[in-house]
mmCIF file of C-alpha atoms in Angstrom:
data_model
loop_
_atom_site.group_PDB
_atom_site.id
_atom_site.type_symbol
_atom_site.label_atom_id
_atom_site.label_comp_id
_atom_site.label_asym_id
_atom_site.label_seq_id
_atom_site.Cartn_x
_atom_site.Cartn_y
_atom_site.Cartn_z
ATOM 1 C CA MET S 1010 14.684 -13.400 8.055
ATOM 2 C CA ARG S 1011 13.477 -14.147 4.547
ATOM 3 C CA THR S 1012 10.612 -12.928 2.371
ATOM 4 C CA ARG S 1013 8.497 -15.173 0.193
ATOM 5 C CA ALA S 1014 5.165 -15.275 -1.602
ATOM 6 C CA ALA S 1015 2.261 -15.898 0.745
ATOM 7 C CA ARG S 1016 0.426 -19.210 0.443
ATOM 8 C CA ALA S 1017 -3.221 -20.024 1.192
ATOM 9 C CA GLN S 1018 -2.209 -21.711 4.447
ATOM 10 C CA ASP S 1019 -0.714 -18.356 5.585
ATOM 11 C CA ASP S 1020 -4.078 -16.560 5.583
ATOM 12 C CA ALA S 1021 -4.893 -17.048 9.280
ATOM 13 C CA ALA S 1022 -1.378 -16.041 10.376
ATOM 14 C CA ILE S 1023 -1.511 -12.980 8.106
ATOM 15 C CA ASP S 1024 -4.864 -11.912 9.543
ATOM 16 C CA GLN S 1025 -3.524 -12.309 13.085
ATOM 17 C CA LEU S 1026 -0.324 -10.447 12.231
ATOM 18 C CA VAL S 1027 -2.184 -7.573 10.524
ATOM 19 C CA GLY S 1028 -4.566 -7.318 13.474
ATOM 20 C CA ALA S 1029 -1.662 -7.089 15.923
ATOM 21 C CA ALA S 1030 0.239 -4.566 13.799
ATOM 22 C CA PHE S 1031 -2.730 -2.216 13.335
ATOM 23 C CA GLY S 1032 -4.214 -2.421 16.825
ATOM 24 C CA ALA S 1033 -7.694 -0.883 16.965
ATOM 25 C CA GLU S 1034 -7.754 -0.512 13.156
ATOM 26 C CA GLY S 1035 -6.773 -4.170 12.691
ATOM 27 C CA PRO S 1036 -10.276 -5.542 12.030
ATOM 28 C CA VAL S 1037 -10.853 -2.962 9.264
ATOM 29 C CA ILE S 1038 -7.560 -3.818 7.572
ATOM 30 C CA VAL S 1039 -8.179 -7.569 7.872
ATOM 31 C CA ARG S 1040 -11.590 -7.049 6.249
ATOM 32 C CA LEU S 1041 -9.928 -4.983 3.507
ATOM 33 C CA LEU S 1042 -7.535 -7.855 2.762
ATOM 34 C CA GLY S 1043 -10.432 -10.276 2.421
ATOM 35 C CA LEU S 1044 -12.417 -7.999 0.126
ATOM 36 C CA LEU S 1045 -9.398 -7.259 -2.072
ATOM 37 C CA ALA S 1046 -8.787 -10.990 -2.519
ATOM 38 C CA ALA S 1047 -12.458 -11.807 -3.109
ATOM 39 C CA ALA S 1048 -12.775 -9.065 -5.741
ATOM 40 C CA GLY S 1049 -9.644 -10.224 -7.578
ATOM 41 C CA HIS S 1050 -7.663 -7.060 -6.851
ATOM 42 C CA ARG S 1051 -4.857 -8.741 -4.884
ATOM 43 C CA VAL S 1052 -1.868 -8.992 -7.215
ATOM 44 C CA ALA S 1053 0.842 -10.050 -4.770
ATOM 45 C CA SER S 1054 1.005 -10.973 -1.103
ATOM 46 C CA LEU S 1055 4.382 -11.452 0.574
ATOM 47 C CA VAL S 1056 5.369 -12.553 4.063
ATOM 48 C CA ALA S 1057 8.548 -12.148 6.070
ATOM 49 C CA GLU S 1058 9.523 -15.164 8.145
ATOM 50 C CA GLU S 1059 11.814 -15.659 11.086
ATOM 51 C CA ASP S 1060 12.265 -19.200 12.402
ATOM 52 C CA ALA S 1061 9.451 -20.381 10.067
ATOM 53 C CA ALA S 1062 6.966 -17.941 11.643
ATOM 54 C CA ALA S 1063 5.400 -14.984 9.819
ATOM 55 C CA VAL S 1064 6.539 -11.690 11.381
ATOM 56 C CA GLY S 1065 5.537 -9.350 8.556
ATOM 57 C CA HIS S 1066 3.286 -9.042 5.529
ATOM 58 C CA VAL S 1067 2.848 -6.715 2.571
ATOM 59 C CA GLN S 1068 0.241 -6.714 -0.172
ATOM 60 C CA LEU S 1069 0.066 -5.173 -3.634
ATOM 61 C CA SER S 1070 -3.393 -4.538 -5.047
ATOM 62 C CA ARG S 1071 -4.688 -3.358 -8.398
ATOM 63 C CA SER S 1072 -5.867 0.223 -8.805
ATOM 64 C CA TRP S 1073 -5.594 2.792 -11.611
ATOM 65 C CA VAL S 1074 -4.311 6.188 -12.622
ATOM 66 C CA ASP S 1075 -6.827 8.166 -14.662
ATOM 67 C CA ALA S 1076 -4.364 9.569 -17.228
ATOM 68 C CA ARG S 1077 -5.447 11.797 -20.087
ATOM 69 C CA GLU S 1078 -4.662 9.096 -22.666
ATOM 70 C CA LYS S 1079 -6.277 6.137 -20.864
ATOM 71 C CA LEU S 1080 -6.604 4.346 -17.540
ATOM 72 C CA VAL S 1081 -3.290 2.921 -16.374
ATOM 73 C CA GLU S 1082 -3.244 -0.097 -14.088
ATOM 74 C CA VAL S 1083 -0.972 0.559 -11.108
ATOM 75 C CA LEU S 1084 -0.392 -1.115 -7.763
ATOM 76 C CA VAL S 1085 -1.150 0.062 -4.249
ATOM 77 C CA LEU S 1086 1.088 -1.137 -1.445
ATOM 78 C CA SER S 1087 -1.295 -1.668 1.449
ATOM 79 C CA PRO S 1088 -1.022 -2.841 4.066
ATOM 80 C CA LEU S 1089 2.553 -3.188 5.242
ATOM 81 C CA SER S 1090 2.362 -4.964 8.594
ATOM 82 C CA VAL S 1091 5.031 -6.032 11.055
ATOM 83 C CA LEU S 1092 4.390 -7.688 14.395
ATOM 84 C CA PRO S 1093 5.021 -5.138 17.161
ATOM 85 C CA GLN S 1094 7.825 -7.229 18.685
ATOM 86 C CA ALA S 1095 9.576 -7.438 15.284
ATOM 87 C CA GLN S 1096 9.375 -3.723 14.441
ATOM 88 C CA HIS S 1097 12.544 -1.617 14.078
ATOM 89 C CA GLY S 1098 14.524 -4.644 12.947
ATOM 90 C CA GLY S 1099 14.431 -4.188 9.167
ATOM 91 C CA VAL S 1100 11.380 -6.369 8.456
ATOM 92 C CA GLY S 1101 9.331 -3.502 7.003
ATOM 93 C CA THR S 1102 12.255 -2.323 4.888
ATOM 94 C CA ALA S 1103 12.806 -5.846 3.535
ATOM 95 C CA LEU S 1104 9.108 -6.266 2.728
ATOM 96 C CA GLY S 1105 8.943 -2.881 0.996
ATOM 97 C CA ALA S 1106 11.971 -3.745 -1.148
ATOM 98 C CA ALA S 1107 10.507 -7.168 -1.973
ATOM 99 C CA ALA S 1108 7.193 -5.535 -2.939
ATOM 100 C CA LEU S 1109 8.920 -3.080 -5.285
ATOM 101 C CA ALA S 1110 10.932 -5.906 -6.852
ATOM 102 C CA GLU S 1111 7.740 -7.928 -7.345
ATOM 103 C CA ALA S 1112 5.931 -4.928 -8.850
ATOM 104 C CA THR S 1113 8.828 -4.381 -11.252
ATOM 105 C CA ALA S 1114 8.800 -8.052 -12.240
ATOM 106 C CA LEU S 1115 5.054 -7.792 -12.878
ATOM 107 C CA GLY S 1116 5.625 -4.836 -15.217
ATOM 108 C CA ALA S 1117 3.741 -2.292 -13.095
ATOM 109 C CA PRO S 1118 4.607 1.312 -13.932
ATOM 110 C CA ALA S 1119 4.107 2.628 -10.387
ATOM 111 C CA VAL S 1120 3.375 1.664 -6.801
ATOM 112 C CA PHE S 1121 1.376 4.032 -4.609
ATOM 113 C CA LEU S 1122 0.868 4.107 -0.853
ATOM 114 C CA GLU S 1123 -0.363 6.234 2.009
ATOM 115 C CA GLY S 1124 2.288 6.582 4.666
ATOM 116 C CA ALA S 1125 4.889 8.530 6.592
ATOM 117 C CA PRO S 1126 7.061 10.490 4.147
ATOM 118 C CA ASP S 1127 10.157 10.213 6.339
ATOM 119 C CA TYR S 1128 9.934 6.417 6.415
ATOM 120 C CA TYR S 1129 8.913 5.715 2.820
ATOM 121 C CA GLY S 1130 10.988 8.535 1.307
ATOM 122 C CA ARG S 1131 14.126 6.648 2.350
ATOM 123 C CA ARG S 1132 12.758 3.538 0.634
ATOM 124 C CA GLY S 1133 12.219 4.768 -2.920
ATOM 125 C CA PHE S 1134 8.924 6.670 -2.639
ATOM 126 C CA SER S 1135 8.269 10.335 -3.473
ATOM 127 C CA ARG S 1136 5.401 12.734 -2.950
ATOM 128 C CA ALA S 1137 2.930 11.823 -5.701
ATOM 129 C CA SER S 1138 1.716 15.390 -6.298
ATOM 130 C CA ALA S 1139 5.266 16.498 -7.165
ATOM 131 C CA LEU S 1140 5.211 13.970 -10.011
ATOM 132 C CA GLY S 1141 1.831 14.955 -11.487
ATOM 133 C CA PHE S 1142 -0.489 12.628 -9.563
ATOM 134 C CA THR S 1143 -3.627 13.576 -7.680
ATOM 135 C CA ARG S 1144 -4.590 11.799 -4.469
ATOM 136 C CA PRO S 1145 -7.895 9.907 -4.499
ATOM 137 C CA SER S 1146 -9.260 11.709 -1.415
ATOM 138 C CA VAL S 1147 -8.677 15.020 0.312
ATOM 139 C CA ARG S 1148 -8.481 12.984 3.528
ATOM 140 C CA ILE S 1149 -5.063 11.738 2.418
ATOM 141 C CA PRO S 1150 -2.527 14.382 3.427
ATOM 142 C CA ASP S 1151 -0.610 15.474 0.341
ATOM 143 C CA ALA S 1152 2.750 14.481 1.851
ATOM 144 C CA ALA S 1153 1.408 11.008 2.721
ATOM 145 C CA CYS S 1154 0.267 10.149 -0.831
ATOM 146 C CA GLN S 1155 3.447 8.680 -2.277
ATOM 147 C CA VAL S 1156 4.584 6.838 -5.364
ATOM 148 C CA ALA S 1157 7.556 4.816 -6.552
ATOM 149 C CA LEU S 1158 7.978 5.019 -10.319
ATOM 150 C CA LEU S 1159 9.178 1.784 -11.890
ATOM 151 C CA PRO S 1160 10.996 1.057 -15.195
ATOM 152 C CA SER S 1161 7.794 0.650 -17.248
ATOM 153 C CA TYR S 1162 6.516 4.112 -16.233
ATOM 154 C CA GLU S 1163 6.131 6.646 -19.058
ATOM 155 C CA PRO S 1164 5.717 10.427 -18.573
ATOM 156 C CA TRP S 1165 2.147 10.482 -19.943
ATOM 157 C CA MET S 1166 1.026 8.151 -17.110
ATOM 158 C CA SER S 1167 -0.003 10.876 -14.673
ATOM 159 C CA GLY S 1168 -3.375 11.887 -13.296
ATOM 160 C CA ALA S 1169 -5.665 10.979 -10.441
ATOM 161 C CA LEU S 1170 -5.071 7.788 -8.480
ATOM 162 C CA VAL S 1171 -8.301 5.761 -8.432
ATOM 163 C CA TYR S 1172 -8.519 3.170 -5.667
ATOM 164 C CA CYS S 1173 -10.400 -0.047 -6.295
ATOM 165 C CA ASP S 1174 -13.727 -0.448 -4.507
ATOM 166 C CA PRO S 1175 -12.666 -2.421 -1.380
ATOM 167 C CA PHE S 1176 -10.662 0.552 -0.088
ATOM 168 C CA TRP S 1177 -13.837 2.668 -0.133
ATOM 169 C CA VAL S 1178 -16.194 -0.046 1.162
ATOM 170 C CA THR S 1179 -14.030 -0.496 4.262
ATOM 171 C CA ASP S 1180 -13.420 3.259 4.694
ATOM 172 C CA ALA S 1181 -9.690 2.525 4.588
ATOM 173 C CA VAL S 1182 -8.847 5.637 2.582
ATOM 174 C CA GLY S 1183 -6.977 8.490 4.224
ATOM 175 C CA LEU S 1184 -7.494 9.731 7.751
ATOM 176 C CA ARG S 1185 -10.453 10.931 9.750
ATOM 177 C CA ASP S 1186 -10.409 13.454 12.577
ATOM 178 C CA PRO S 1187 -8.732 13.785 14.990
ATOM 179 C CA MET S 1188 -5.758 12.206 13.153
ATOM 180 C CA LEU S 1189 -6.395 14.234 9.992
ATOM 181 C CA ALA S 1190 -6.406 17.466 11.994
ATOM 182 C CA GLU S 1191 -3.057 16.514 13.539
ATOM 183 C CA TRP S 1192 -1.512 16.107 10.063
ATOM 184 C CA GLU S 1193 -2.931 19.449 8.955
ATOM 185 C CA THR S 1194 -1.602 21.381 11.947
ATOM 186 C CA PRO S 1195 1.709 23.087 11.084
#
């Protein structure tokens, strides 16, 4: 398996892969990808290949932290998608590492995501609130709003995470009931 930058000819395969990985939510996430690209918020798109076929995809998109000093451009890792038959084989881990390396190379100070703390915590992410960041919606469980701080991060760069518009237009922010209630139940 190898990771590489996505190319225009990968778009259909990426859409199919994302749809398969997200099941019922697939169409919403595919629409999100299209809107992020159309609005110029997509910063990096990477695929994982096995035998010349895409088995995974990750995207980094532009958003901001509303720090006291000024807005800080940051990246949001979303989505991370792996074909169901390729899951639990290291594809997601490889894509996450490639995304963080790309974000570092781009000079981003931080990468945010919404996801399972047990999974992403082992891959360089920490609870954002513990580092002075505020989640963009109360529908994102505090433990699920995570950040990886990169070499260009400076301590003054804390505040509220502000998602770019396509996340809101597609209602792809946080959870809705009954999933939200499950996260909130001790």
